[in-house]
CSV table of C-alpha atoms and ligand atoms in Angstrom, one decimal:
chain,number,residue,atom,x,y,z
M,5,UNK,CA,79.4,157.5,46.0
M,6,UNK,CA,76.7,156.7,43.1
M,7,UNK,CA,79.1,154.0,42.0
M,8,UNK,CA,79.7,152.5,45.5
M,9,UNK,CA,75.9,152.5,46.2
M,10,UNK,CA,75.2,150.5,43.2
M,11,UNK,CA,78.0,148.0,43.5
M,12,UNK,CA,76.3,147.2,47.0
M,13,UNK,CA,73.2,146.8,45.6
M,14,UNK,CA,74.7,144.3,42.6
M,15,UNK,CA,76.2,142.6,45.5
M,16,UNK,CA,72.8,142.6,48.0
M,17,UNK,CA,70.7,141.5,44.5
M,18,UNK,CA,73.5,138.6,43.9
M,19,UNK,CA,73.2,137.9,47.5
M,20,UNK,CA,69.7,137.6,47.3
M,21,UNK,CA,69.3,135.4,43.9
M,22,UNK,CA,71.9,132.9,45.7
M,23,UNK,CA,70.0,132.5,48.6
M,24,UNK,CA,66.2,132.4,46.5
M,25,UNK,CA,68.1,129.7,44.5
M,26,UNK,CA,69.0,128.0,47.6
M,27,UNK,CA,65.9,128.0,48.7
M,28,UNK,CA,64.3,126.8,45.9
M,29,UNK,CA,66.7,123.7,45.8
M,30,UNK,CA,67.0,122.7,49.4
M,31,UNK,CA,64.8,119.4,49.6
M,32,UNK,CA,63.2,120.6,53.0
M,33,UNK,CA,61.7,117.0,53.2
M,34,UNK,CA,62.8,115.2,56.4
M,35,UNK,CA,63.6,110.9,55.0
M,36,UNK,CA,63.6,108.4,57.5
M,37,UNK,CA,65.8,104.8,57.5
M,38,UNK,CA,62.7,102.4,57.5
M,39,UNK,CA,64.7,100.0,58.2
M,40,UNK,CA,65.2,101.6,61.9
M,41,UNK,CA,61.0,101.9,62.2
M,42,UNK,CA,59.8,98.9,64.0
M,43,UNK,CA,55.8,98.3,64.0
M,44,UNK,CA,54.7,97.6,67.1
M,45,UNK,CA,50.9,96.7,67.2
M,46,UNK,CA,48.2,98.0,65.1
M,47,UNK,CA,46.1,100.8,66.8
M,48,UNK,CA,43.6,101.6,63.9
M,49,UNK,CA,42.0,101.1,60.6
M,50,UNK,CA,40.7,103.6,58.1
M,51,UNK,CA,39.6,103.6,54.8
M,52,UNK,CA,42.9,103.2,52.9
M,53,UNK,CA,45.0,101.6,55.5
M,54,UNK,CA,46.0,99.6,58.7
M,55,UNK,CA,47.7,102.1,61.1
M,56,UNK,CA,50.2,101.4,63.7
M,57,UNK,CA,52.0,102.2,66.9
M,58,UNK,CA,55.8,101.9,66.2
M,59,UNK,CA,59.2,103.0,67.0
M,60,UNK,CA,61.8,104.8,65.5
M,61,UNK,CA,64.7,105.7,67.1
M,62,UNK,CA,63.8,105.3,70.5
M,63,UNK,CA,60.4,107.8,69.8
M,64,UNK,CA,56.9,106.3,69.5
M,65,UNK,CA,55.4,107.3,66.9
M,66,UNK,CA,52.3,106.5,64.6
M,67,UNK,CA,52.7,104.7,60.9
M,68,UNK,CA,49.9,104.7,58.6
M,69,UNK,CA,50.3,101.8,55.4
M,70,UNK,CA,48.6,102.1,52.5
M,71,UNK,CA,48.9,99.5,49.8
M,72,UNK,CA,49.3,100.0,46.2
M,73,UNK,CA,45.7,100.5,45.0
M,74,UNK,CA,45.5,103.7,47.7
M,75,UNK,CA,48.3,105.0,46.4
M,76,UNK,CA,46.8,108.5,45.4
M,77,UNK,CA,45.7,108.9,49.1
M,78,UNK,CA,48.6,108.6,49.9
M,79,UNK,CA,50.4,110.6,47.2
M,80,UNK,CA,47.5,113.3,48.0
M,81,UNK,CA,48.1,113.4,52.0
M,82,UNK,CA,52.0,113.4,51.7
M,83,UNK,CA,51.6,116.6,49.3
M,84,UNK,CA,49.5,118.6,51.9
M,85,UNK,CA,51.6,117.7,54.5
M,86,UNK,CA,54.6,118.8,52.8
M,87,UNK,CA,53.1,122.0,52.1
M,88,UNK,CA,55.0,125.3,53.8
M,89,UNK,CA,53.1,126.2,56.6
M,90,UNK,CA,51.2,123.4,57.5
M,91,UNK,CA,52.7,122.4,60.1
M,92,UNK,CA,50.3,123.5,63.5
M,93,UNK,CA,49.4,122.7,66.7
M,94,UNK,CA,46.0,121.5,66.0
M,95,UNK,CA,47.1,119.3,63.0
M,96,UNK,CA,48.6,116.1,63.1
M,97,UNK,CA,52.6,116.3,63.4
M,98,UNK,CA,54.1,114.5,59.9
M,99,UNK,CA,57.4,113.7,60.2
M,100,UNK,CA,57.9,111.7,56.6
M,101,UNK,CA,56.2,110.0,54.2
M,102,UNK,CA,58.1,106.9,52.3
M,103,UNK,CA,57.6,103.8,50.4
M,104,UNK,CA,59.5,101.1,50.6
M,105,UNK,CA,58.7,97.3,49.6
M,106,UNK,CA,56.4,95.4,52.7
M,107,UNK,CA,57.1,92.0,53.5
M,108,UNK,CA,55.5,89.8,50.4
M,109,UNK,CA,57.7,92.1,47.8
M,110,UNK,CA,54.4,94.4,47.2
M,111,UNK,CA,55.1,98.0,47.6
M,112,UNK,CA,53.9,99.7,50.7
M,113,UNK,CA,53.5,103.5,51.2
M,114,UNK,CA,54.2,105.0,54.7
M,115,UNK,CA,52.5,108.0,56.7
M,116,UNK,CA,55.0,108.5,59.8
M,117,UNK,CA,53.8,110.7,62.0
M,118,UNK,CA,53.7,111.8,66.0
M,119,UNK,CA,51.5,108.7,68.3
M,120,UNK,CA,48.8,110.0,70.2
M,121,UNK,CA,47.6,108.3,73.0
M,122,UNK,CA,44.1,108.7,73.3
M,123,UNK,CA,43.4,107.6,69.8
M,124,UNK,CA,40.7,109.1,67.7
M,125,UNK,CA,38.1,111.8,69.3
M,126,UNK,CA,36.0,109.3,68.7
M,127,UNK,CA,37.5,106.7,70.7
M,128,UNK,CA,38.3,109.1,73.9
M,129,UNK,CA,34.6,110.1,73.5
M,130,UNK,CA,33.0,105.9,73.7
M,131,UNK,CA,36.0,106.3,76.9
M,132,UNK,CA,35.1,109.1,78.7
M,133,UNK,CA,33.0,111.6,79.8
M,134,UNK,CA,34.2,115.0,80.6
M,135,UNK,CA,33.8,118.1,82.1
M,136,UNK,CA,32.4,121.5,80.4
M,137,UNK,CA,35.9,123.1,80.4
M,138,UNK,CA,37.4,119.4,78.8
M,139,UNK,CA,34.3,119.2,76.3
M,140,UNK,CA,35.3,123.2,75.4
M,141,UNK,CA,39.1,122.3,74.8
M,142,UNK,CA,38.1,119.2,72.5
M,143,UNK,CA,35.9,121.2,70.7
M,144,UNK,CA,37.9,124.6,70.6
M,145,UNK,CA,41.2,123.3,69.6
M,146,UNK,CA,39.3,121.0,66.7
M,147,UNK,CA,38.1,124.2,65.3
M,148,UNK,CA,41.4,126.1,65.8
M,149,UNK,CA,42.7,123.4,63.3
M,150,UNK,CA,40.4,123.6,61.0
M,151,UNK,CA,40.5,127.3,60.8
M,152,UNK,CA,44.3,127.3,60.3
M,153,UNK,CA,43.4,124.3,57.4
M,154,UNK,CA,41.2,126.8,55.7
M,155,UNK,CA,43.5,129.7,55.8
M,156,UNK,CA,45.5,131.2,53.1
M,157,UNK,CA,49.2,132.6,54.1
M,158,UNK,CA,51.7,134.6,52.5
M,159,UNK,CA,54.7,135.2,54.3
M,160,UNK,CA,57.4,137.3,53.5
M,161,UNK,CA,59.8,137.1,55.9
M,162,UNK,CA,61.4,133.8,55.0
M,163,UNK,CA,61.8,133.6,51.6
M,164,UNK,CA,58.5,134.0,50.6
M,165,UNK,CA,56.6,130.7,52.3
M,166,UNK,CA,52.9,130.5,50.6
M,167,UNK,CA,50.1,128.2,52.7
M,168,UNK,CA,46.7,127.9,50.2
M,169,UNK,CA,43.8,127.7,51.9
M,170,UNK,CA,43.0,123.8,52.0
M,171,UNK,CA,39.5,122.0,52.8
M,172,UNK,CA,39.4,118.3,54.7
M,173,UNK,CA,36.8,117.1,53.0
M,174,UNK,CA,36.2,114.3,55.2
M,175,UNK,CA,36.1,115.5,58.7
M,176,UNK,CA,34.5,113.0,61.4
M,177,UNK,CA,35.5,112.2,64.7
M,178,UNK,CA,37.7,109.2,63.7
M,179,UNK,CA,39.8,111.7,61.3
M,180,UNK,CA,40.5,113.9,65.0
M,181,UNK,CA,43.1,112.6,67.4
M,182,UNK,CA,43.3,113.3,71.0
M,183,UNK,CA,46.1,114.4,72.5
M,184,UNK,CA,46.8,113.4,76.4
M,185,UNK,CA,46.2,117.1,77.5
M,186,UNK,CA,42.8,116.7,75.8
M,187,UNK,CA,43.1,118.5,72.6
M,188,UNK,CA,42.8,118.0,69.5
M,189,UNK,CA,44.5,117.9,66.4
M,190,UNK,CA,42.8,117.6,62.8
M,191,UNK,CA,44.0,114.6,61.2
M,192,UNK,CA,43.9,111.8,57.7
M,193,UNK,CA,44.5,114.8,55.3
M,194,UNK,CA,44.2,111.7,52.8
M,195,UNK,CA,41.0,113.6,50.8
M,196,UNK,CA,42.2,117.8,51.7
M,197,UNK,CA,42.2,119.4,48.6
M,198,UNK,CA,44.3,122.9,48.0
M,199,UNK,CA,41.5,125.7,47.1
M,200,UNK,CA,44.0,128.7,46.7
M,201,UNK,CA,47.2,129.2,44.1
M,202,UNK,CA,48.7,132.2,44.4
M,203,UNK,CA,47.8,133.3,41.1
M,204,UNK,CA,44.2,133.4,40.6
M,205,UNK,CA,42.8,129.6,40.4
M,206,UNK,CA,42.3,128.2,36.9
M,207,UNK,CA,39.7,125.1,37.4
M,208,UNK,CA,40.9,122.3,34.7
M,209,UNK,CA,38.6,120.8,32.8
M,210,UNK,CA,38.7,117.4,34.4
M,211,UNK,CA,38.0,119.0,37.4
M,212,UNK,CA,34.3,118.1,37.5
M,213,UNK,CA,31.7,118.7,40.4
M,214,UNK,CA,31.2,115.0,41.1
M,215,UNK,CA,35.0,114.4,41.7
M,216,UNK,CA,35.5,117.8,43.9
M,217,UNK,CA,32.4,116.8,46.1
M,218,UNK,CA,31.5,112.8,46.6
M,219,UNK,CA,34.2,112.4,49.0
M,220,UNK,CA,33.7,111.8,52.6
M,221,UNK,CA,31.8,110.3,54.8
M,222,UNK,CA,28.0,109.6,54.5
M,223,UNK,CA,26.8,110.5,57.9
M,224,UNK,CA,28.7,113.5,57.8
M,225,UNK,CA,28.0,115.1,54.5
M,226,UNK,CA,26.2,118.0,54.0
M,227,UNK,CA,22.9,118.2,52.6
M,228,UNK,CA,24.1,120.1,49.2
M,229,UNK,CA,26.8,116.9,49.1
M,230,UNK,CA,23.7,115.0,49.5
M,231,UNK,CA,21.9,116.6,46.8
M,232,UNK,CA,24.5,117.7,44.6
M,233,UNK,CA,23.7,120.6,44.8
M,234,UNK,CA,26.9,122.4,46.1
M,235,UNK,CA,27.5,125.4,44.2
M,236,UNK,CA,31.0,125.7,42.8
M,237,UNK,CA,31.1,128.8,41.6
M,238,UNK,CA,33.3,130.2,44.3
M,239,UNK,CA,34.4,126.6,45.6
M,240,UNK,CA,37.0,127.4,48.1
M,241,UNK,CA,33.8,129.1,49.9
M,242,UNK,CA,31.7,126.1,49.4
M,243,UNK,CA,33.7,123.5,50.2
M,244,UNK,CA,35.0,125.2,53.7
M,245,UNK,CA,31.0,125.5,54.2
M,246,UNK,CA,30.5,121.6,53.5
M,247,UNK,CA,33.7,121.4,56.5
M,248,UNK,CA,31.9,123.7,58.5
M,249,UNK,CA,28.8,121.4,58.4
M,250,UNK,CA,30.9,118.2,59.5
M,251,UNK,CA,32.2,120.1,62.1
M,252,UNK,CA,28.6,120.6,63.6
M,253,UNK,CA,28.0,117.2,63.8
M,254,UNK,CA,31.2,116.4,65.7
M,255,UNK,CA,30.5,119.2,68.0
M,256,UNK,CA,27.3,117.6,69.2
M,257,UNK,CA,29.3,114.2,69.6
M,258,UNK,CA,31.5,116.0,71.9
M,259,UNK,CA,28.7,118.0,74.2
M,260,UNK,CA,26.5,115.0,74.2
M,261,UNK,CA,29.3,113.6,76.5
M,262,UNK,CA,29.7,116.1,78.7
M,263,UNK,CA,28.4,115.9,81.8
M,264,UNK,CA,27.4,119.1,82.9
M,265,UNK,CA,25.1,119.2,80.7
M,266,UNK,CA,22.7,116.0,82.1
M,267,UNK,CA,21.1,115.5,85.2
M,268,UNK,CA,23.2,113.8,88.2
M,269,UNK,CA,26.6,114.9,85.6
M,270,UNK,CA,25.1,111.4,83.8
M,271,UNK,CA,26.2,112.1,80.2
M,272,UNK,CA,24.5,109.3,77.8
M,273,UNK,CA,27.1,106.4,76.4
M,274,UNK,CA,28.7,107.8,73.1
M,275,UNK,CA,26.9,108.2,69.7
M,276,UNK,CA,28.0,109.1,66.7
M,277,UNK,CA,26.0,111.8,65.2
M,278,UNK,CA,22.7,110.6,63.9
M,279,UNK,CA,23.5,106.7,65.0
M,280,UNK,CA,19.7,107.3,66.9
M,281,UNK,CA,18.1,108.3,64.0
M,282,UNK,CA,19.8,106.1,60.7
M,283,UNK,CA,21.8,103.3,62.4
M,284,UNK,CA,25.1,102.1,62.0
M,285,UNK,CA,25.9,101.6,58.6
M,286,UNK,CA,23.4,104.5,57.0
M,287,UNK,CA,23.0,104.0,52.8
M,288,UNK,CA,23.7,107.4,50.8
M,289,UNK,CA,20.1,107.1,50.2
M,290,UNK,CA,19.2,107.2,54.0
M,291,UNK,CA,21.2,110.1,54.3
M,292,UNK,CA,20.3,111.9,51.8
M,293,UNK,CA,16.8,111.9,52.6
M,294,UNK,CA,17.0,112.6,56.4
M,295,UNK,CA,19.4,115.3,56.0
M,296,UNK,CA,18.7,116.6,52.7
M,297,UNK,CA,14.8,116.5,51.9
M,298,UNK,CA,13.5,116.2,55.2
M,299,UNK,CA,16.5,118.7,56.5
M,300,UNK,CA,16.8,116.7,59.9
M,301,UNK,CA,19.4,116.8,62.4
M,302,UNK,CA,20.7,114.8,65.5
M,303,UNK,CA,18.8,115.9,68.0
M,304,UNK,CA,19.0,117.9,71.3
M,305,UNK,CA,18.5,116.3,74.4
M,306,UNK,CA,15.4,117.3,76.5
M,307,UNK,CA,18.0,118.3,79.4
M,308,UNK,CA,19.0,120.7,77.0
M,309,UNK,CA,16.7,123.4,78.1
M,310,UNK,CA,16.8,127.0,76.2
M,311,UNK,CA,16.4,128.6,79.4
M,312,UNK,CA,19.9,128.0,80.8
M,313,UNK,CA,22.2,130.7,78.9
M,314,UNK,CA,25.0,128.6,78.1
M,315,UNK,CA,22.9,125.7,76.6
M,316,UNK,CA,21.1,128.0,74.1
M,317,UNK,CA,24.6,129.6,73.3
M,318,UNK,CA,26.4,125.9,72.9
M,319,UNK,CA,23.3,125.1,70.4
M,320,UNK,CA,23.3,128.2,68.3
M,321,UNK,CA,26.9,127.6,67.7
M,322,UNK,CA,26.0,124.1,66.4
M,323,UNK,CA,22.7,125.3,64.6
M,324,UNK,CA,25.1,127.5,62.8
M,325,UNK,CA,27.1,125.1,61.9
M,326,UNK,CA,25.0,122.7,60.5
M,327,UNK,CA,22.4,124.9,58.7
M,328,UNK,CA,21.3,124.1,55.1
M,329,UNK,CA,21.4,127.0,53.8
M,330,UNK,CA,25.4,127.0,53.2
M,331,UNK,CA,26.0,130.7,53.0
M,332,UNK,CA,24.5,131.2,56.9
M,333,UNK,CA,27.6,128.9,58.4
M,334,UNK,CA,29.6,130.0,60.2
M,335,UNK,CA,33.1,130.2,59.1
M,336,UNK,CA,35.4,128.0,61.1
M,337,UNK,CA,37.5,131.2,62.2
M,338,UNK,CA,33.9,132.6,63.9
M,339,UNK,CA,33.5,129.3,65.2
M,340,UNK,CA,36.5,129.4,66.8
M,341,UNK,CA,35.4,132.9,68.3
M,342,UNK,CA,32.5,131.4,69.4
M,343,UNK,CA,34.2,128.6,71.1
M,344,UNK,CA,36.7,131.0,72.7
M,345,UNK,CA,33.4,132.7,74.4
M,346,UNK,CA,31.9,129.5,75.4
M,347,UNK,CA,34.6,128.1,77.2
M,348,UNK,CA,35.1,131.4,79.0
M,349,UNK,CA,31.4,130.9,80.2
M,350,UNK,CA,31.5,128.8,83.7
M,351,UNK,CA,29.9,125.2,83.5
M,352,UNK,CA,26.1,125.5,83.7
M,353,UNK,CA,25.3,122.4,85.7
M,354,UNK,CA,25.8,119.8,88.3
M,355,UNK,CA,29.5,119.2,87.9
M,356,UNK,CA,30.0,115.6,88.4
M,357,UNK,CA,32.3,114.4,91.3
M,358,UNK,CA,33.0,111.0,89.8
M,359,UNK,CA,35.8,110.6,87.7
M,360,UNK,CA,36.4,109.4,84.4
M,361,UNK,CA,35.3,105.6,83.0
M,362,UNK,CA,38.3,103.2,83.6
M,363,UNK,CA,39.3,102.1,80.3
M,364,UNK,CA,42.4,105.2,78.8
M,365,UNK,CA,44.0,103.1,76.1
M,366,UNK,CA,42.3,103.6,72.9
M,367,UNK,CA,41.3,100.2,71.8
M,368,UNK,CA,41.9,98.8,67.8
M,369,UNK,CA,39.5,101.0,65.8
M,370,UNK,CA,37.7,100.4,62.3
M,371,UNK,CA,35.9,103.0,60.3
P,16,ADP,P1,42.4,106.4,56.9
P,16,ADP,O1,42.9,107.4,55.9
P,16,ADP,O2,42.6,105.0,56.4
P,16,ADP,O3,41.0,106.7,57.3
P,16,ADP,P2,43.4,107.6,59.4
P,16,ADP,O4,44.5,108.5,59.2
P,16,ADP,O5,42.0,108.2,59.5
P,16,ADP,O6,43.3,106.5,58.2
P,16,ADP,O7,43.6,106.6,60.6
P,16,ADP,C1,42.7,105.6,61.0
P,16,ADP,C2,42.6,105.5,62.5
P,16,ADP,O8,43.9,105.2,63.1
P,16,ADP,C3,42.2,106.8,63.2
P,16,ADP,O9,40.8,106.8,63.2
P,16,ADP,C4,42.8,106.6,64.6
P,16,ADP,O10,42.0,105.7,65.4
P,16,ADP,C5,44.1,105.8,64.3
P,16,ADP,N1,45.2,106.8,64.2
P,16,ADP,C6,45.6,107.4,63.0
P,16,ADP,N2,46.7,108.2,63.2
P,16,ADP,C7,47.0,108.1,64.5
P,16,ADP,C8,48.0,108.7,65.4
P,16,ADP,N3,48.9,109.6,64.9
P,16,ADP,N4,48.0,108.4,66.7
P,16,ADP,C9,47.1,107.5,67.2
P,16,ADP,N5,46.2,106.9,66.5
P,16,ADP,C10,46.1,107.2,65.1
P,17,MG,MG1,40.3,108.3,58.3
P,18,MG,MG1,41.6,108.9,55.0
């Protein structure tokens, strides 16, 4: 009997090294024919490259081109996405990442992914105004995104699949796409950065704190960005915190449209977050002293009145967001609590009969 157990036990450990070895080897990485993608129009234009609306086999789907000198974007955001696990409802949809020479002979590095219709959040926001339960889902299925982002996973079951946590690092509303049922997904993972290995993270060298931190987006960074002052100590913490901080901002993009919450249901025409305050095209240097030394905010509309319940809820949930002090955020998984909550809350004011602005397609966007 002693004999036949450990024969099946050689056999289920053989077994098991066979299909670990399998595993390891399988390339799990979907590649596409580009010679079957068609570009159709272009929809958008970030920071590193001209995205567009395109075809491939018979499906719509999205195609972001990065030249050669934004390679490491690229390199960077095809790594995350090809991470286990990070696939999720709330983040864009990759399906593969190639490159492949462009039309003058130069090489060309592609980001296929899923088309959403509606654009950038902050393109369905300059196009309509919503409803408190619409403004909720934008902003609650943002945040579920993020969270997922930020958290680590081990899972077992299937061959041992690890997620590290990962930070965006340049959240804003044009890196969030709008799906046509209104929410969101978390998207241009072209600056996320891994914050977890599974064996305790060794920082290199090279790694200093002005690489880790100046990335992103001016008007959205947070004031120890600003300041460089962002402790890195325990940096996984710290650089979720500078997230959470972004994430503040967009939410007040998103309530600020939603007409509930104004008189007559007349939400004000779409700003970005402090656009009223520093402009357009804000220097560092504005930023930094707005947010940083004189620790300013956008600010709260007068119809925003602390004595309706909801409103002062909605606005300690920003507050919290966007604090200085980086160690009173919230954590995007308590924002997404707090979300939950509000959106369970009925709206607070006039509900608006009149229905949304006319124009739906999202228009060509620049950053
Ligand atoms: P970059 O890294 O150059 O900033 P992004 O990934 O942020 O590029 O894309 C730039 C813009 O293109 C977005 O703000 C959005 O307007 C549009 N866009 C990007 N991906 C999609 C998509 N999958 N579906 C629809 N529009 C998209
Ligand atoms: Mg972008
Ligand atoms: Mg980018």
């Amino acid at each position: 009997l002693l004999v036949a157990l450990l024969y099946a036990l050689r056999q289920g450990y053989k077994q098991w090294k066979r299909k670990k070895g399998r595993a390891a080897e399988a390339q799990p990485y979907p590649s596409i024919d580009t010679n079957k993608l068609m570009l159709i129009e272009q929809i958008g234009r970030g920071r590193y490259g001209a995205v567009w609306k395109g075809v491939l086999d018979e499906c719509t789907v999205a195609v972001k081109v990065t030249s050669l000198e934004n390679r490491q974007n690229f390199l960077n955001e095809r790594e995350i996405y090809r991470l286990p696990l990070v696939a999720h409802g709330n983040i864009t949809r990759f399906i593969a990442a190639e490159e492949r020479s462009g039309p003058d002979g130069r090489p060309e590095f592609l980001v296929v992914m899923e088309y959403y219709q509606h654009g950038s959040l902050s393109n369905f926001l300059t196009n309509n105004a919503s409803e408190w339960e619409c403004s909720c889902r934008l902003a609650h299925s943002l945040t579920r995104g993020l969270s997922y982002l930020h958290s680590e996973i081990v899972k077992n079951g299937d061959y041992d699949q690890y997620k590290p946590a990962i930070a965006h690092r340049d959240l804003n509303s044009r890196n969030v796409l709008v799906r046509a049922d209104h929410s969101c997904v978390l998207s241009d993972l072209g600056l996320a950065m891994k914050l977890t290995r599974r064996s305790p993270v060794q920082r290199g060298g090279d790694d200093d704190t002005s690489t880790i931190c100046e990335v992103g987006t001016f008007r959205y960074m947070a004031p120890e960005v600003l300041d460089g002052a962002i402790d890195l100590t325990d940096y996984e913490t710290a650089l979720k915190q500078v997230d959470v901080y972004s994430l503040g901002l967009v939410y007040w993009e998103i309530f600020m449209r939603c007409r509930n919450l104004f008189p007559e249901g007349r939400a004000p025409p779409y700003e970005m977050a402090l656009q009223a305050e520093l402009g357009n095209h804000p220097s560092f240097e504005d930023v930094q002293h707005f947010v940083a030394r004189e620790r300013q905010r956008p600010r709260f509309p007068d119809a925003w009145r602390d004595d309706s319940f909801m409103i002062s809820c909605l606005k300690a949930v920003i507050e919290e967001c966007w604090e200085h002090d980086a160690d009173a955020r919230l954590t995007a998984n308590c924002a997404e609590e707090r979300l939950a909550e509000l959106q369970s809350l009925r709206s607070p004011g006039p509900a608006a009969a009149t229905t949304d602005t006319t124009a739906a397609a999202p228009t060509m966007e620049t950053n």
